[in-house]
JSON list of C-alpha atoms in Angstrom, two decimals:
[
{"chain": "Y", "resi": 1, "resn": "SER", "atom": "CA", "xyz": [18.63, 11.66, 0.22]},
{"chain": "Y", "resi": 2, "resn": "LEU", "atom": "CA", "xyz": [17.04, 8.49, -1.10]},
{"chain": "Y", "resi": 3, "resn": "GLU", "atom": "CA", "xyz": [18.54, 6.49, 1.77]},
{"chain": "Y", "resi": 4, "resn": "GLU", "atom": "CA", "xyz": [16.93, 8.81, 4.32]},
{"chain": "Y", "resi": 5, "resn": "MET", "atom": "CA", "xyz": [13.59, 8.55, 2.55]},
{"chain": "Y", "resi": 6, "resn": "LEU", "atom": "CA", "xyz": [13.81, 4.75, 2.60]},
{"chain": "Y", "resi": 7, "resn": "TYR", "atom": "CA", "xyz": [14.53, 4.91, 6.35]},
{"chain": "Y", "resi": 8, "resn": "TRP", "atom": "CA", "xyz": [11.38, 6.98, 6.93]},
{"chain": "Y", "resi": 9, "resn": "VAL", "atom": "CA", "xyz": [9.33, 4.77, 4.62]},
{"chain": "Y", "resi": 10, "resn": "LYS", "atom": "CA", "xyz": [10.38, 1.72, 6.67]},
{"chain": "Y", "resi": 11, "resn": "LEU", "atom": "CA", "xyz": [9.60, 3.51, 9.93]},
{"chain": "Y", "resi": 12, "resn": "PHE", "atom": "CA", "xyz": [6.14, 4.68, 8.84]},
{"chain": "Y", "resi": 13, "resn": "SER", "atom": "CA", "xyz": [5.37, 1.27, 7.36]},
{"chain": "Y", "resi": 14, "resn": "PHE", "atom": "CA", "xyz": [6.42, -0.52, 10.53]},
{"chain": "Y", "resi": 15, "resn": "ASN", "atom": "CA", "xyz": [4.10, 1.72, 12.55]},
{"chain": "Y", "resi": 16, "resn": "LYS", "atom": "CA", "xyz": [1.23, 1.13, 10.09]},
{"chain": "Y", "resi": 17, "resn": "GLN", "atom": "CA", "xyz": [1.12, 4.81, 9.11]},
{"chain": "Y", "resi": 18, "resn": "LEU", "atom": "CA", "xyz": [0.29, 3.99, 5.52]},
{"chain": "Y", "resi": 19, "resn": "ASP", "atom": "CA", "xyz": [-0.82, 7.47, 4.48]},
{"chain": "Y", "resi": 20, "resn": "TYR", "atom": "CA", "xyz": [2.58, 8.91, 5.35]},
{"chain": "Y", "resi": 21, "resn": "THR", "atom": "CA", "xyz": [4.31, 5.92, 3.80]},
{"chain": "Y", "resi": 22, "resn": "ILE", "atom": "CA", "xyz": [2.52, 6.24, 0.48]},
{"chain": "Y", "resi": 23, "resn": "ARG", "atom": "CA", "xyz": [3.05, 10.00, 0.33]},
{"chain": "Y", "resi": 24, "resn": "LEU", "atom": "CA", "xyz": [6.76, 9.55, 0.96]},
{"chain": "Y", "resi": 25, "resn": "VAL", "atom": "CA", "xyz": [7.02, 6.77, -1.63]},
{"chain": "Y", "resi": 26, "resn": "SER", "atom": "CA", "xyz": [5.36, 9.03, -4.20]},
{"chain": "Y", "resi": 27, "resn": "ARG", "atom": "CA", "xyz": [7.69, 11.89, -3.31]},
{"chain": "Y", "resi": 28, "resn": "SER", "atom": "CA", "xyz": [10.72, 9.60, -3.55]},
{"chain": "Y", "resi": 29, "resn": "TYR", "atom": "CA", "xyz": [9.74, 8.58, -7.05]},
{"chain": "Y", "resi": 30, "resn": "ILE", "atom": "CA", "xyz": [9.16, 12.18, -8.15]},
{"chain": "Y", "resi": 31, "resn": "LEU", "atom": "CA", "xyz": [12.56, 13.28, -6.85]},
{"chain": "Y", "resi": 32, "resn": "ASN", "atom": "CA", "xyz": [14.60, 10.25, -8.00]},
{"chain": "Y", "resi": 33, "resn": "PRO", "atom": "CA", "xyz": [12.80, 8.23, -10.69]},
{"chain": "Y", "resi": 34, "resn": "GLU", "atom": "CA", "xyz": [16.06, 6.79, -12.04]},
{"chain": "Y", "resi": 35, "resn": "LYS", "atom": "CA", "xyz": [17.12, 5.53, -8.60]},
{"chain": "Y", "resi": 36, "resn": "PHE", "atom": "CA", "xyz": [13.70, 4.47, -7.41]},
{"chain": "Y", "resi": 37, "resn": "SER", "atom": "CA", "xyz": [13.59, 0.96, -6.05]},
{"chain": "Y", "resi": 38, "resn": "PHE", "atom": "CA", "xyz": [10.81, -1.59, -5.87]},
{"chain": "Y", "resi": 39, "resn": "ASN", "atom": "CA", "xyz": [11.60, -1.78, -2.13]},
{"chain": "Y", "resi": 40, "resn": "PHE", "atom": "CA", "xyz": [9.76, 1.51, -1.66]},
{"chain": "Y", "resi": 41, "resn": "ILE", "atom": "CA", "xyz": [6.57, 0.02, -3.06]},
{"chain": "Y", "resi": 42, "resn": "GLU", "atom": "CA", "xyz": [6.96, -3.11, -0.96]},
{"chain": "Y", "resi": 43, "resn": "TYR", "atom": "CA", "xyz": [6.97, -1.00, 2.21]},
{"chain": "Y", "resi": 44, "resn": "ALA", "atom": "CA", "xyz": [4.09, 1.20, 1.08]},
{"chain": "Y", "resi": 45, "resn": "TYR", "atom": "CA", "xyz": [1.80, -1.79, 0.72]},
{"chain": "Y", "resi": 46, "resn": "ASN", "atom": "CA", "xyz": [3.21, -3.94, 3.48]},
{"chain": "Y", "resi": 47, "resn": "THR", "atom": "CA", "xyz": [-0.09, -5.20, 4.80]},
{"chain": "Y", "resi": 48, "resn": "ASP", "atom": "CA", "xyz": [-1.37, -8.40, 6.28]},
{"chain": "Y", "resi": 49, "resn": "TYR", "atom": "CA", "xyz": [-3.44, -8.88, 3.11]},
{"chain": "Y", "resi": 50, "resn": "LYS", "atom": "CA", "xyz": [-0.61, -8.94, 0.58]},
{"chain": "Y", "resi": 51, "resn": "LYS", "atom": "CA", "xyz": [-0.15, -12.71, 0.71]},
{"chain": "Y", "resi": 52, "resn": "GLU", "atom": "CA", "xyz": [-3.87, -13.28, 0.32]},
{"chain": "Y", "resi": 53, "resn": "PHE", "atom": "CA", "xyz": [-4.02, -11.03, -2.74]},
{"chain": "Y", "resi": 54, "resn": "GLU", "atom": "CA", "xyz": [-1.02, -12.83, -4.24]},
{"chain": "Y", "resi": 55, "resn": "LYS", "atom": "CA", "xyz": [-2.66, -16.19, -3.58]},
{"chain": "Y", "resi": 56, "resn": "TYR", "atom": "CA", "xyz": [-5.92, -15.30, -5.33]},
{"chain": "Y", "resi": 57, "resn": "SER", "atom": "CA", "xyz": [-4.65, -12.94, -8.01]},
{"chain": "Y", "resi": 58, "resn": "ASN", "atom": "CA", "xyz": [-4.35, -15.16, -11.05]},
{"chain": "Y", "resi": 59, "resn": "LEU", "atom": "CA", "xyz": [-6.13, -12.55, -13.20]},
{"chain": "Y", "resi": 60, "resn": "ALA", "atom": "CA", "xyz": [-5.08, -9.25, -11.65]},
{"chain": "Y", "resi": 61, "resn": "ASP", "atom": "CA", "xyz": [-1.89, -7.69, -10.35]},
{"chain": "Y", "resi": 62, "resn": "PRO", "atom": "CA", "xyz": [-1.82, -7.99, -6.54]},
{"chain": "Y", "resi": 63, "resn": "TYR", "atom": "CA", "xyz": [-0.50, -4.42, -6.29]},
{"chain": "Y", "resi": 64, "resn": "LEU", "atom": "CA", "xyz": [-3.50, -3.20, -8.25]},
{"chain": "Y", "resi": 65, "resn": "MET", "atom": "CA", "xyz": [-5.77, -4.95, -5.78]},
{"chain": "Y", "resi": 66, "resn": "LEU", "atom": "CA", "xyz": [-3.81, -3.52, -2.84]},
{"chain": "Y", "resi": 67, "resn": "SER", "atom": "CA", "xyz": [-4.05, -0.03, -4.34]},
{"chain": "Y", "resi": 68, "resn": "LEU", "atom": "CA", "xyz": [-7.78, -0.42, -4.81]},
{"chain": "Y", "resi": 69, "resn": "SER", "atom": "CA", "xyz": [-8.18, -1.66, -1.24]},
{"chain": "Y", "resi": 70, "resn": "LYS", "atom": "CA", "xyz": [-6.16, 1.25, 0.11]},
{"chain": "Y", "resi": 71, "resn": "GLN", "atom": "CA", "xyz": [-8.33, 3.73, -1.77]},
{"chain": "Y", "resi": 72, "resn": "GLU", "atom": "CA", "xyz": [-11.70, 2.12, -1.13]},
{"chain": "Y", "resi": 73, "resn": "SER", "atom": "CA", "xyz": [-11.45, 0.94, 2.47]},
{"chain": "Y", "resi": 74, "resn": "GLY", "atom": "CA", "xyz": [-8.13, 2.09, 3.89]},
{"chain": "Y", "resi": 75, "resn": "PHE", "atom": "CA", "xyz": [-7.41, -1.63, 4.43]},
{"chain": "Y", "resi": 76, "resn": "ASN", "atom": "CA", "xyz": [-10.40, -1.96, 6.75]},
{"chain": "Y", "resi": 77, "resn": "PRO", "atom": "CA", "xyz": [-11.92, -5.42, 6.10]},
{"chain": "Y", "resi": 78, "resn": "LYS", "atom": "CA", "xyz": [-15.11, -4.42, 7.93]},
{"chain": "Y", "resi": 79, "resn": "ALA", "atom": "CA", "xyz": [-15.72, -1.26, 5.90]},
{"chain": "Y", "resi": 80, "resn": "GLN", "atom": "CA", "xyz": [-19.24, -0.78, 4.60]},
{"chain": "Y", "resi": 81, "resn": "SER", "atom": "CA", "xyz": [-20.43, 2.03, 2.35]},
{"chain": "Y", "resi": 82, "resn": "PRO", "atom": "CA", "xyz": [-23.86, 3.68, 2.24]},
{"chain": "Y", "resi": 83, "resn": "ALA", "atom": "CA", "xyz": [-24.39, 1.79, -1.05]},
{"chain": "Y", "resi": 84, "resn": "ARG", "atom": "CA", "xyz": [-23.84, -1.52, 0.84]},
{"chain": "Y", "resi": 85, "resn": "ALA", "atom": "CA", "xyz": [-20.42, -2.16, -0.66]},
{"chain": "Y", "resi": 86, "resn": "LYS", "atom": "CA", "xyz": [-18.40, -4.26, 1.76]},
{"chain": "Y", "resi": 87, "resn": "GLY", "atom": "CA", "xyz": [-14.90, -5.26, 2.67]},
{"chain": "Y", "resi": 88, "resn": "LEU", "atom": "CA", "xyz": [-11.42, -4.29, 1.56]},
{"chain": "Y", "resi": 89, "resn": "MET", "atom": "CA", "xyz": [-12.32, -3.70, -2.07]},
{"chain": "Y", "resi": 90, "resn": "GLN", "atom": "CA", "xyz": [-15.82, -2.38, -1.38]},
{"chain": "Y", "resi": 91, "resn": "ILE", "atom": "CA", "xyz": [-17.63, -4.96, -3.49]},
{"chain": "Y", "resi": 92, "resn": "ILE", "atom": "CA", "xyz": [-21.41, -4.90, -3.66]},
{"chain": "Y", "resi": 93, "resn": "PRO", "atom": "CA", "xyz": [-22.68, -8.42, -2.81]},
{"chain": "Y", "resi": 94, "resn": "SER", "atom": "CA", "xyz": [-25.17, -8.58, -5.69]}
]
């Protein structure tokens, strides 16, 4: 049920198991798009960086920036790629 899925989403989110959280949120939407709640998305991207992205996101949606950060660095602020991209969003300093 949707209520059970929300329970598991909260549990995974609380334990910082974001991969499981995001998979479950996606599955919840696929199974119940008409009943899907924004609460699911809030838990999927419940990170310490959300407030920072909201603060500095006058031009871009903070959830877009969170999604990009999840994909590029897995929310690791010290991530560095072989191409010298750095940080959450893997930006190249030049």
